[in-house]
Each structure stands twice: as C-alpha cells, then as structure tokens.
CSV table of C-alpha atoms in Angstrom, one decimal:
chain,number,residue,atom,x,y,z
A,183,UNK,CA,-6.0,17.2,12.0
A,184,UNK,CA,-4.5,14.3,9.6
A,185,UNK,CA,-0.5,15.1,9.2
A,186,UNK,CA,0.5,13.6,6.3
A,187,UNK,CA,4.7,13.2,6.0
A,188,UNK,CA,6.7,15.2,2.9
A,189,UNK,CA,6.9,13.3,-0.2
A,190,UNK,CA,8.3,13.5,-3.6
A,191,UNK,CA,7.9,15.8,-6.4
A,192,UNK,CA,7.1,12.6,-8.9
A,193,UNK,CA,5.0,10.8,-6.5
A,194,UNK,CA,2.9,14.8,-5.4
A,195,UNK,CA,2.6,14.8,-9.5
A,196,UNK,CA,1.4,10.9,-9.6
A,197,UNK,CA,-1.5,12.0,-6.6
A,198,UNK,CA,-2.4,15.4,-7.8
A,199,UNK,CA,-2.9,14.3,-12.0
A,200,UNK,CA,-5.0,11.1,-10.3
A,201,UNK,CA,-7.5,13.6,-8.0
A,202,UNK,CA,-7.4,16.0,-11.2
A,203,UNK,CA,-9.1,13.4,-13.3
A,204,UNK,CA,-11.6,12.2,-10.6
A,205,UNK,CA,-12.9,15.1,-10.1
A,206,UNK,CA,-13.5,16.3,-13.9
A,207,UNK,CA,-15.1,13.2,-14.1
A,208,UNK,CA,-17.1,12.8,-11.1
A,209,UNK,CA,-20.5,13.7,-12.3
A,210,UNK,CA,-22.9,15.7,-9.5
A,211,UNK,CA,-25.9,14.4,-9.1
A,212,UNK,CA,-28.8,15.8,-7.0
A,213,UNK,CA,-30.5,12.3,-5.5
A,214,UNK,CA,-28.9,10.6,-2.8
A,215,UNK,CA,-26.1,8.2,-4.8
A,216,UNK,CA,-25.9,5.1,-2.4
A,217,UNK,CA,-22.9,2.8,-2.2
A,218,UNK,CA,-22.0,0.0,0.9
A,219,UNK,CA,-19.1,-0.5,3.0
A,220,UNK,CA,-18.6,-3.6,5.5
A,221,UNK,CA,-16.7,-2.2,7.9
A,222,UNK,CA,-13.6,-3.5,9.2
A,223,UNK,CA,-13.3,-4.7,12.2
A,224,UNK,CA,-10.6,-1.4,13.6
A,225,UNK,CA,-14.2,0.4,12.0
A,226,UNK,CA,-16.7,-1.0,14.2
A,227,UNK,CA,-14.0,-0.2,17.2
A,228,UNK,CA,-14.9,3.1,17.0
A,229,UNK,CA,-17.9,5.4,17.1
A,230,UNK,CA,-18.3,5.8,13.6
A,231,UNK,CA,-21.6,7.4,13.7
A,232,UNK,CA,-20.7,9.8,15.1
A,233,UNK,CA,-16.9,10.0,13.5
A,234,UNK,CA,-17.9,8.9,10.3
A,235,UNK,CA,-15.6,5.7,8.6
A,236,UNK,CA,-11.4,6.3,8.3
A,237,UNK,CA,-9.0,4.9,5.7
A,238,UNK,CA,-7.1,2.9,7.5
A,239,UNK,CA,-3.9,5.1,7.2
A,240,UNK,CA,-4.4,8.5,5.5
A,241,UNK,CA,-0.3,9.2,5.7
A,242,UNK,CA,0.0,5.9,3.1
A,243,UNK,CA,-0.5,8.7,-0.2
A,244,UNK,CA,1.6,6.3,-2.1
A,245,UNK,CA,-1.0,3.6,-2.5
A,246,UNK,CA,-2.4,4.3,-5.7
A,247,UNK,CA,-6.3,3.1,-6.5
A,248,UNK,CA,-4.8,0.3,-8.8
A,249,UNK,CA,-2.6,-1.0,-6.1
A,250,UNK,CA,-5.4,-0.6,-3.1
A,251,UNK,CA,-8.0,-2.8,-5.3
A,252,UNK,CA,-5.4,-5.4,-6.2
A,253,UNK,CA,-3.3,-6.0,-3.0
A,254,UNK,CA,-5.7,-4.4,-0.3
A,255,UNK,CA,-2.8,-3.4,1.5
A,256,UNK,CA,-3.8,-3.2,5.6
A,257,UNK,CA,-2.4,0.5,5.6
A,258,UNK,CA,-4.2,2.2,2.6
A,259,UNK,CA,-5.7,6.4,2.2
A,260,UNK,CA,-8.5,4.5,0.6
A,261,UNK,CA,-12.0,3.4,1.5
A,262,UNK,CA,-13.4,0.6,-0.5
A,263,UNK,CA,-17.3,0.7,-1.4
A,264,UNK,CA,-19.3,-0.8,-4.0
A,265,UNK,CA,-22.8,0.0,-5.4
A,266,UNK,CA,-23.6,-3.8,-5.7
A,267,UNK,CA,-24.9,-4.8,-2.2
A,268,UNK,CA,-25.1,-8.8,-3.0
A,269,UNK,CA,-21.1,-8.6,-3.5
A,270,UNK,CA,-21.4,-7.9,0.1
A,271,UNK,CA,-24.0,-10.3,0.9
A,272,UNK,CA,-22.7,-13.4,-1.2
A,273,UNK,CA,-19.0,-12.9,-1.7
A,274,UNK,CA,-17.2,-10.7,0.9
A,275,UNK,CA,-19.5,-11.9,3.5
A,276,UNK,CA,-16.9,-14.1,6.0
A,277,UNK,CA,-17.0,-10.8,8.4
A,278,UNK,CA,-19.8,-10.5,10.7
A,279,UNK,CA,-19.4,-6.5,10.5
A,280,UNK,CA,-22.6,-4.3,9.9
A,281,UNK,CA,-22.6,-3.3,5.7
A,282,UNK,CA,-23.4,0.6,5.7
A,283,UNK,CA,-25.3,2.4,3.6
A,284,UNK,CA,-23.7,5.5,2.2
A,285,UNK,CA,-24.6,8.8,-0.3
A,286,UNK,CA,-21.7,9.7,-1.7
A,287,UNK,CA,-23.5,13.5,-3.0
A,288,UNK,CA,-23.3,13.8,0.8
A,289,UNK,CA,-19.3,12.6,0.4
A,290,UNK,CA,-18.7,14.9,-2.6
A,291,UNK,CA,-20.3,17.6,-0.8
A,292,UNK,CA,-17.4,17.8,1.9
A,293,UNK,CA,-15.1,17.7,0.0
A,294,UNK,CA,-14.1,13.9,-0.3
A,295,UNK,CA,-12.6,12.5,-3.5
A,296,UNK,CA,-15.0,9.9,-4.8
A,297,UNK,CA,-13.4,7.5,-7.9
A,298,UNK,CA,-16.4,5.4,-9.1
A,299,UNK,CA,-15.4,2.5,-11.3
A,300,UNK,CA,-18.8,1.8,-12.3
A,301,UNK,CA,-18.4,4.4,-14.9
A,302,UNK,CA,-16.4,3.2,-17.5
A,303,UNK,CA,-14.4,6.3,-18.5
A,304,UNK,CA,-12.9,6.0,-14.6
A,305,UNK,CA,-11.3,2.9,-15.4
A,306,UNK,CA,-8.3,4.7,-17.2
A,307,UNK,CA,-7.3,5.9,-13.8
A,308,UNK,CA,-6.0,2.3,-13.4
A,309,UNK,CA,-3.5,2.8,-15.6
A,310,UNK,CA,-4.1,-0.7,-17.9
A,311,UNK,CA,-4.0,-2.6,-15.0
A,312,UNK,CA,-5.6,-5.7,-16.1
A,313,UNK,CA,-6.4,-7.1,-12.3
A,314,UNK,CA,-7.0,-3.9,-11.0
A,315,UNK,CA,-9.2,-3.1,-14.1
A,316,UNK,CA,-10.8,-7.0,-13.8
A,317,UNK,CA,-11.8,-6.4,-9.9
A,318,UNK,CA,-12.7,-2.8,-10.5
A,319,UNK,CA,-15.4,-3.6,-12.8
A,320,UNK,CA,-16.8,-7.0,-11.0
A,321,UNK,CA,-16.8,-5.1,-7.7
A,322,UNK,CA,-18.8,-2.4,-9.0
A,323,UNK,CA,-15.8,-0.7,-6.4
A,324,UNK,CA,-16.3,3.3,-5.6
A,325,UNK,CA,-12.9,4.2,-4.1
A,326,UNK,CA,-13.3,7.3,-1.3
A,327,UNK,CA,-10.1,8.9,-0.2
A,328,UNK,CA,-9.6,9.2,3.8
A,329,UNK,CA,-12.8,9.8,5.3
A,330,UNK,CA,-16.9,8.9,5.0
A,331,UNK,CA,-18.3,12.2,6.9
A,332,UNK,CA,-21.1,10.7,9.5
A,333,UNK,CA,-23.9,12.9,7.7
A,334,UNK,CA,-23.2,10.3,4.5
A,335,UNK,CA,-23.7,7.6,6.3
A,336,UNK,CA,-27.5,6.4,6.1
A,337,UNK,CA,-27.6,3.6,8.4
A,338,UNK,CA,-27.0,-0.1,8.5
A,339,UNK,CA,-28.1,-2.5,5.1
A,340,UNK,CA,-30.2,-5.4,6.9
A,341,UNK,CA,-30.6,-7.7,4.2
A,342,UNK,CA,-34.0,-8.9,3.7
C-alpha cells in the first residue's frame, strides 16, 4: 500500500475540509460519466491496464487542486482529466501519448475523490484563485486524487 508521511494539524484540516466539500458535491450519476487523460510519459511506462493510471506522487498531500492546475508541479496526488476531448486534440497535443477514455461513476465507485470543475459550484474549492479558477473552467479540468482503478478506464480515444 501507498504510505503517506505525518503532516500537520492545519494542513490534515486544509485536505480533509477540501475532500468534505467534494464529495457533498459530487453528484452520482448512473450512466457511464466519461472524461480523458493523455498520459504521461512515466504512465505509458507502466502497465496501466492492468494497474490503472497513478498520481505522480500520492505522498505530495500538500499540493492543493488550485496549486496542481496552476503550476503542474512534476510531483502532485493529483490526476488531471478533462471532459473536453479537443483540448486534448488541439492544445495539449505536443505528446505523442495514447488520450484514455475514463468513467469516473466507475472512479467514484472505488472510492476515488473526483473534483469536477465543469460544475460551477466546484470552483469555490479554488479558493478565488483567479488562474486556477481561469484554467479550471477553460480546461473543462476533472481533478482525481491518486489513482484511476483499470475497470474505469474504457480504452484508448482515437480521434476520428
């Protein structure tokens, strides 16, 4: 298992009021709710279908969501999606990586925390962050916290 190192009171507080919110606000839904992921390059390293995808250190607790959308720190707890593929396709598209499709009930379902920006009342979590807030909002970005289970993931997004 994932050993994550003692932290403070303030900062346990900071985490625990930030998964509190998510997940009054998270919404279930019964259809599959699809978001994409290029994966990094450490990703495609590994056998992630058969792994699933992992945050590219779960130990980093003190990267908030507002700090992991602005600075996209290379050691981060949190998995960057989006429900707009073409931001993908057009934009973030310098990496030859495979962009995954993935269901985030299926995510929800075991336990993950999902934040989804694309609903507005999620954006407070950002704290008035106004490039957080900015990026958030033109990313369509769905934050998931450590790990994308390998049943969630539906397969590679060929783009037609």
């Amino acid at each position: 298992g994932v050993r994550l190192p003692s932290i403070s009171a303030a900062s346990a507080k900071a985490v625990t009021a930030v998964i509190a919110v998510a997940l009054t606000l998270r919404g279930d839904r019964s259809e599959p709710d699809i978001v994409y992921r290029r994966l990094s390059d450490e990703q495609t390293r590994r056998p992630w279908r058969i792994t699933g995808i992992f945050a590219s250190d779960p130990t980093a607790i003190w990267v908030s969501p507002a700090t992991h959308i602005e600075e996209a720190p290379a050691r981060s707890p949190w998995i960057s999606a989006t429900r707009d593929v073409s931001r993908l396709v057009t934009i973030y598209n310098a990496s030859p990586n495979p962009i995954v499709r993935i269901d985030l009930r299926r995510v929800r379902s075991s336990g993950m925390l999902v934040i989804d920006f694309s609903q507005p009342k999620m954006l407070k979590l950002l704290r008035g962050r106004r490039a957080a807030t900015f990026m958030a909002i033109a990313d369509s970005e769905v934050l998931i916290f450590l790990h994308v289970p390998p049943h969630a993931i539906l397969g590679e997004y060929v783009p037609d």
